[in-house]
Every structure is written in C-alpha cells, then in structure tokens.
C-alpha cells in the first residue's frame, strides 16, 4: 500500500518532528497548517484553515492520504469555546477527506488534560486522579475539548471505516517557533535571560512538582509512537499514553539545567513564583539579547509560553504516566529525559534561537 501521510499542524513541535521522521522513513508527506512549514526538506506544504470547510475542501481536493495525523489545536478563552472550535476543526478535516475514501488510519494527539481536566480546572482539588496515569481511567465528569476531539474521530471512523489511535503525551520537549505549549524552549529562553541579566534561575512551580516524580515526552519519541500505532494492527483503535520511559525529580533536574547554562539556580522556597509574572517585562530584554547575538527570533512570545509552563510546574500533585499498554503491544522506544533537554538546547543553539 502507498504510504501517504497528512500531518495536520506540521509547524508545531509534534507535527514538525513527525513530518521529518515520516519523510526519513520514505513516506510521501503533506504538511497542513495555516502558515505551512517551508523549512522541512521534501515536505509538501498545504495552506488551509481548519475552520473554513469550503477552503479546506479546495486545499485537499487533490490529496488522498492513507494516514492522517492530527497534532494541532486552538486555544480559546473558555473550555466551552475550546470544545466548539477544536471539535469543529477535527470534524471539518475528516469531512473534507471523506469524499476520496482514501484514509485508512487517523491518529489524534491530545494529552494528559484527558486525566487532569481542562485549563479552567487543571489538576485542581476535585480533579486529582490516581497516578501513575493509566489509559483505563474514565473520563472526568466535566467539559473537556479532548473528549470532543476524540468523539469526532470516533464518529468519522464509524462512517468511513478507518482505524484510529489516540496519543496522550505528557509535556512535549522539542523545537518549534510560535507553539502555544513549549516548556523546553521556554526554560531555555528564561535561562538565557537569567544569564544575560545576572538573575537566578528560580523555580516557578509548586512543592509537589519540585519534590515529586515526573516524566515528559520527547518529540522524537512521540513521532515514533504515532507511526508505530498507525501501522501496527495490535495498536489500532486504542488510546495510549506516551512518555520517554524514565522518571525524574525537578529538584535534581532544575540544578542540572542551570549548570548547562552556567547560571545559579534557586529551588522551591515555600512560595510559587509564576514564570508568566517573572517574565512579564522581558520582551525588550529578549529583543536586546537576540539582536546582540544575531538570533533568528526577536519576539519573546514566539518562543516562550510561560502560561503553559506555569500550568505544568504548578500542579498540586506529582504526575507520572504509565506506559505498560504500549510496552505490551511492542513499542519499546526509550529516551533519557535529561539528555532530551540537552539535545533540545543544543538544537536551539545550532538554529540560532538562543545564544
């Protein structure tokens, strides 16, 4: 069978890394985005707005993918609006592709908000699940746009006969510019600002996150997992957690990240210091750093997503993710998390995104 992939959200952390892996593996790969990624060799760009069904149909009229990877979403002011907009995006996409009946598998990337609740109630009292998080945990009795996205995939699969997989990564660590959720790059930018200004690399989050066990998902691991699930019979029509495979404590890793940048760190001292507040006046500081070091991106908001980093690091519980389901079905990829951060920082430097 021809392997023709459509990566939806190919400009983001997950989508760009997935597209690179698919192309390296010999897939004929299209990358859909409102502003397509033009920097990936051999990626066929598709400019489209998922909220414009007519325009979407025109953009996809001659494209007949076998595998569709949905890696994008749009942030809105309320969860009700998140549900309306993000479910419509998935529905429009699958409706536009339905005419050709070429799709054999759809993979949807969501995340741990499936278990922790949406942004408005993110891991707050009353929404604290048992950890490690496992796929069999029931949906929370609360509105959640991830559930709405899943339901659109299930409905289209029943109509068109394709198989599906749902992928629930923890925080994704990888390179992207303009991404709404980018903890790794946010910390790299914050550390670079601390170094340039003489500030200490201060822990912004909770005691539970500082002292507890955690895990994250390297973008390369997620790409491998998406391809594996979409091409492995035993993994089809299943939902999976996907993380690196190790666990760590921020209390140790924070000091080591600071050492990478040759700056002094400050750990948890009894109070949360949100990074969004810490960096609120840093736009001009970053612009000066970027100009001085001839960096590619002078706009701080295009690199750093402090609000999302605060959500992750401010949780009142430790968060670990169980990978047993994937392991039992044959997915054995592993990534050391500390190395994943260093790999990202090295990549950001080579790409002239941090000094």
XYZ file of C-alpha atoms in Angstrom:
355
model
C 0.000 0.000 0.000
C 1.189 3.519 -0.783
C 2.120 5.389 2.371
C 0.754 8.923 2.030
C 0.723 10.948 5.237
C -1.112 14.176 6.011
C 0.346 15.859 9.087
C -2.118 18.411 10.417
C -0.248 21.050 12.389
C 3.086 20.455 10.680
C 4.525 23.728 12.002
C 4.282 22.710 15.663
C 6.568 20.709 17.942
C 4.803 17.408 17.387
C 3.883 17.883 13.737
C 7.273 19.081 12.517
C 9.174 16.283 14.233
C 6.665 13.744 12.937
C 6.943 15.059 9.364
C 10.733 14.801 9.460
C 10.529 11.197 10.698
C 7.901 10.190 8.125
C 9.958 11.629 5.270
C 13.094 9.885 6.539
C 11.117 6.620 6.565
C 10.083 7.075 2.931
C 6.547 8.389 3.330
C 5.003 10.761 0.817
C 4.228 13.514 3.346
C 1.968 16.557 3.243
C 2.051 19.188 5.992
C -1.112 21.186 6.622
C -1.117 24.448 8.556
C -2.454 27.966 8.222
C 1.167 29.006 7.687
C 2.861 25.868 6.361
C 6.347 24.837 7.400
C 8.606 25.523 4.424
C 11.874 24.533 6.124
C 11.443 20.743 6.118
C 13.017 19.154 3.059
C 10.574 17.159 0.911
C 7.522 18.149 2.965
C 4.658 19.128 0.657
C 3.041 22.211 2.221
C -0.741 22.620 2.341
C -2.082 26.029 3.400
C -5.523 25.714 4.952
C -7.717 26.951 7.798
C -9.443 24.056 9.567
C -12.352 26.337 10.472
C -13.072 27.089 6.794
C -14.664 23.922 5.401
C -15.021 25.176 1.837
C -11.419 26.381 1.710
C -10.264 23.143 3.302
C -12.031 21.079 0.656
C -10.308 23.076 -2.080
C -6.872 22.702 -0.473
C -7.318 18.933 -0.081
C -9.131 18.268 -3.367
C -6.181 16.507 -4.993
C -4.679 14.947 -1.863
C -5.595 11.373 -0.950
C -3.788 10.466 2.261
C -3.760 6.986 3.692
C -2.752 8.150 7.170
C -3.829 11.361 8.905
C -2.025 12.704 11.974
C -3.868 15.453 13.868
C -1.348 17.313 16.023
C -2.911 20.772 16.292
C -5.438 22.654 18.395
C -6.518 26.243 19.011
C -6.586 27.925 22.423
C -9.712 29.895 23.354
C -10.862 31.900 26.358
C -13.204 29.265 27.813
C -13.451 25.486 27.734
C -16.866 25.733 26.088
C -15.260 27.654 23.236
C -12.318 25.237 23.177
C -14.818 22.427 22.669
C -16.743 24.206 19.928
C -13.691 25.314 17.954
C -11.443 22.271 18.317
C -14.153 19.709 17.627
C -15.183 21.706 14.544
C -11.590 21.662 13.289
C -11.443 17.865 13.503
C -14.924 17.449 12.012
C -14.180 19.754 9.081
C -10.914 17.971 8.330
C -12.414 14.489 8.314
C -15.466 15.654 6.355
C -13.225 17.210 3.708
C -11.196 13.985 3.401
C -14.242 11.727 3.380
C -15.004 12.289 -0.309
C -11.991 10.284 -1.514
C -12.365 7.393 0.972
C -8.561 7.071 0.937
C -7.942 7.274 4.691
C -7.126 4.002 6.437
C -5.988 5.422 9.797
C -6.365 8.626 11.807
C -4.083 9.384 14.761
C -5.119 12.139 17.171
C -2.687 13.736 19.631
C -4.267 15.019 22.851
C -2.511 14.871 26.236
C -2.707 14.466 29.974
C -5.518 17.005 30.340
C -7.586 13.939 29.500
C -6.922 12.893 33.117
C -6.153 16.218 34.816
C -9.007 18.324 33.472
C -9.068 21.330 31.134
C -7.203 24.590 31.671
C -10.028 26.089 33.747
C -9.812 23.260 36.303
C -6.310 21.960 35.643
C -5.393 19.432 38.332
C -7.282 21.381 40.963
C -8.980 19.969 44.046
C -11.728 17.596 42.962
C -9.869 16.684 39.759
C -6.816 14.896 41.127
C -6.507 11.465 39.514
C -4.626 8.478 40.835
C -1.088 8.277 39.484
C 0.584 6.789 37.542
C -1.991 7.790 34.950
C -3.394 4.819 33.028
C -5.449 4.712 29.854
C -8.356 2.905 31.511
C -9.085 5.861 33.785
C -12.623 7.047 32.953
C -13.354 10.466 31.524
C -13.864 13.180 34.114
C -17.402 14.405 34.603
C -16.516 17.822 33.233
C -16.335 19.529 29.859
C -13.055 18.806 28.086
C -12.183 19.606 24.478
C -10.005 16.488 24.229
C -13.131 14.362 24.686
C -14.912 16.326 21.969
C -11.996 15.812 19.565
C -11.957 12.087 20.284
C -15.693 11.831 19.667
C -15.318 13.460 16.243
C -12.682 10.875 15.294
C -14.867 8.012 16.538
C -17.888 9.271 14.578
C -15.927 9.700 11.341
C -14.301 6.275 11.778
C -17.735 4.654 12.124
C -18.883 6.482 8.973
C -15.817 5.953 6.770
C -14.368 2.713 8.087
C -10.836 3.804 9.021
C -8.982 2.744 12.153
C -7.788 5.252 14.751
C -5.370 5.792 17.621
C -5.356 8.385 20.401
C -1.994 9.565 21.757
C -1.704 11.200 25.176
C 1.800 12.614 25.718
C 2.942 14.453 28.814
C 4.737 17.760 28.203
C 6.361 17.551 24.758
C 10.033 18.554 24.572
C 11.190 19.637 21.127
C 11.989 22.578 18.861
C 9.281 24.800 17.375
C 8.683 28.514 16.982
C 5.257 30.011 17.621
C 3.992 26.958 19.514
C 1.357 27.502 22.201
C 2.797 24.913 24.613
C 6.580 24.821 24.660
C 8.094 24.148 28.088
C 11.558 23.152 26.891
C 12.163 26.239 24.782
C 10.520 28.440 27.415
C 13.023 27.244 30.026
C 15.902 27.713 27.579
C 14.841 31.300 26.900
C 14.293 32.009 30.601
C 17.745 30.603 31.431
C 19.306 32.708 28.660
C 17.657 35.824 30.076
C 18.871 34.932 33.578
C 22.417 34.568 32.272
C 22.312 37.870 30.398
C 20.832 39.824 33.317
C 22.521 38.110 36.259
C 19.234 36.814 37.639
C 18.960 33.450 39.347
C 17.174 30.573 37.619
C 14.289 30.446 40.086
C 11.897 27.509 40.301
C 8.439 28.846 39.394
C 6.228 25.938 40.452
C 4.729 24.012 43.350
C 6.238 21.922 46.138
C 4.514 18.821 44.765
C 6.154 19.223 41.384
C 9.535 20.159 42.867
C 9.697 17.154 45.185
C 7.593 14.603 43.313
C 8.319 12.285 40.427
C 7.531 13.412 36.898
C 8.028 12.475 33.263
C 7.898 14.182 29.860
C 7.685 13.214 26.182
C 10.480 13.853 23.709
C 9.071 14.928 20.337
C 11.097 12.214 18.621
C 9.596 9.519 20.853
C 6.116 10.830 20.107
C 6.814 10.741 16.357
C 7.964 7.118 16.638
C 4.857 6.265 18.666
C 2.483 7.858 16.161
C 3.983 5.937 13.257
C 4.088 2.698 15.250
C 0.444 2.850 16.338
C -0.798 3.806 12.884
C 0.988 0.884 11.207
C 0.672 -1.862 13.839
C -2.508 -3.947 13.807
C -2.407 -4.629 17.542
C -2.295 -0.906 18.295
C -5.241 0.203 16.174
C -8.466 1.501 17.720
C -6.706 2.132 21.026
C -5.759 5.092 23.212
C -2.188 5.270 24.507
C -0.112 7.263 26.931
C 3.307 8.117 25.520
C 6.293 9.351 27.544
C 10.058 8.859 27.463
C 10.039 5.850 29.759
C 12.006 7.266 32.689
C 11.033 9.405 35.669
C 12.845 12.313 37.311
C 12.504 14.894 40.070
C 12.621 18.574 39.160
C 14.564 19.152 42.401
C 17.515 17.391 40.756
C 16.977 18.286 37.096
C 16.490 22.024 37.733
C 20.015 22.367 39.097
C 21.439 20.443 36.164
C 19.605 22.575 33.606
C 21.020 25.654 35.340
C 24.506 24.125 35.164
C 24.110 23.640 31.396
C 23.603 27.397 31.039
C 26.263 28.159 33.671
C 23.887 30.064 35.925
C 22.859 29.827 39.564
C 19.579 28.117 40.411
C 17.024 28.673 43.168
C 14.765 25.820 44.223
C 11.360 25.775 45.892
C 11.399 28.044 48.944
C 7.790 27.798 50.107
C 6.117 30.031 47.507
C 5.109 29.666 43.868
C 6.678 32.333 41.635
C 4.803 32.063 38.309
C 7.070 32.311 35.299
C 4.479 34.430 33.499
C 4.950 37.075 36.187
C 8.715 36.602 36.274
C 8.997 37.185 32.511
C 6.279 39.828 32.047
C 8.773 42.626 31.424
C 11.316 40.587 29.460
C 10.158 41.275 25.885
C 12.604 44.144 25.419
C 15.320 42.281 27.296
C 14.975 39.363 24.896
C 14.952 41.632 21.855
C 18.247 43.119 23.001
C 19.738 39.652 23.560
C 18.523 38.481 20.156
C 19.981 41.476 18.348
C 23.297 41.207 20.191
C 23.682 37.501 19.352
C 22.105 37.719 15.879
C 19.321 35.294 16.766
C 16.537 34.419 14.342
C 13.606 35.323 16.610
C 13.407 38.642 18.470
C 9.782 38.189 19.571
C 9.766 36.611 23.041
C 6.153 35.435 22.741
C 7.028 33.373 19.661
C 9.456 31.276 21.704
C 8.247 31.282 25.316
C 4.861 30.070 26.579
C 5.190 30.907 30.264
C 1.468 30.416 30.978
C 1.672 26.766 29.914
C 4.926 26.133 31.782
C 3.253 27.546 34.912
C 0.328 25.135 34.484
C 2.679 22.157 34.252
C 5.062 23.116 37.035
C 2.370 24.480 39.346
C 0.318 21.298 39.678
C -0.596 20.308 43.262
C 0.330 16.648 42.641
C 3.190 14.715 41.119
C 2.315 13.417 37.658
C 3.637 10.142 36.259
C 2.372 8.262 33.233
C 2.115 4.504 32.845
C 3.432 3.090 29.534
C 2.588 -0.576 30.130
C -0.087 -0.710 27.447
C 2.307 0.367 24.694
C 5.123 -1.832 26.001
C 2.915 -4.934 25.999
C 1.996 -4.271 22.373
C 5.606 -3.881 21.295
C 6.567 -0.195 21.495
C 9.965 -0.211 23.204
C 11.443 3.214 22.282
C 13.107 4.940 25.261
C 14.640 8.392 25.731
C 16.624 9.646 28.736
C 14.864 12.859 29.754
C 17.914 14.804 30.886
C 19.537 14.053 27.534
C 16.343 15.158 25.782
C 16.621 18.614 27.355
C 20.302 18.934 26.466
C 19.572 17.768 22.918
C 16.890 20.438 22.606
C 19.145 23.184 23.979
C 21.939 22.175 21.589
C 19.474 22.253 18.699
C 18.183 25.688 19.697
C 21.746 26.998 19.719
C 22.588 25.482 16.343
C 19.386 27.017 14.956
C 20.343 30.448 16.360
C 17.254 30.650 18.546
C 19.115 31.035 21.853
C 22.631 32.413 22.447
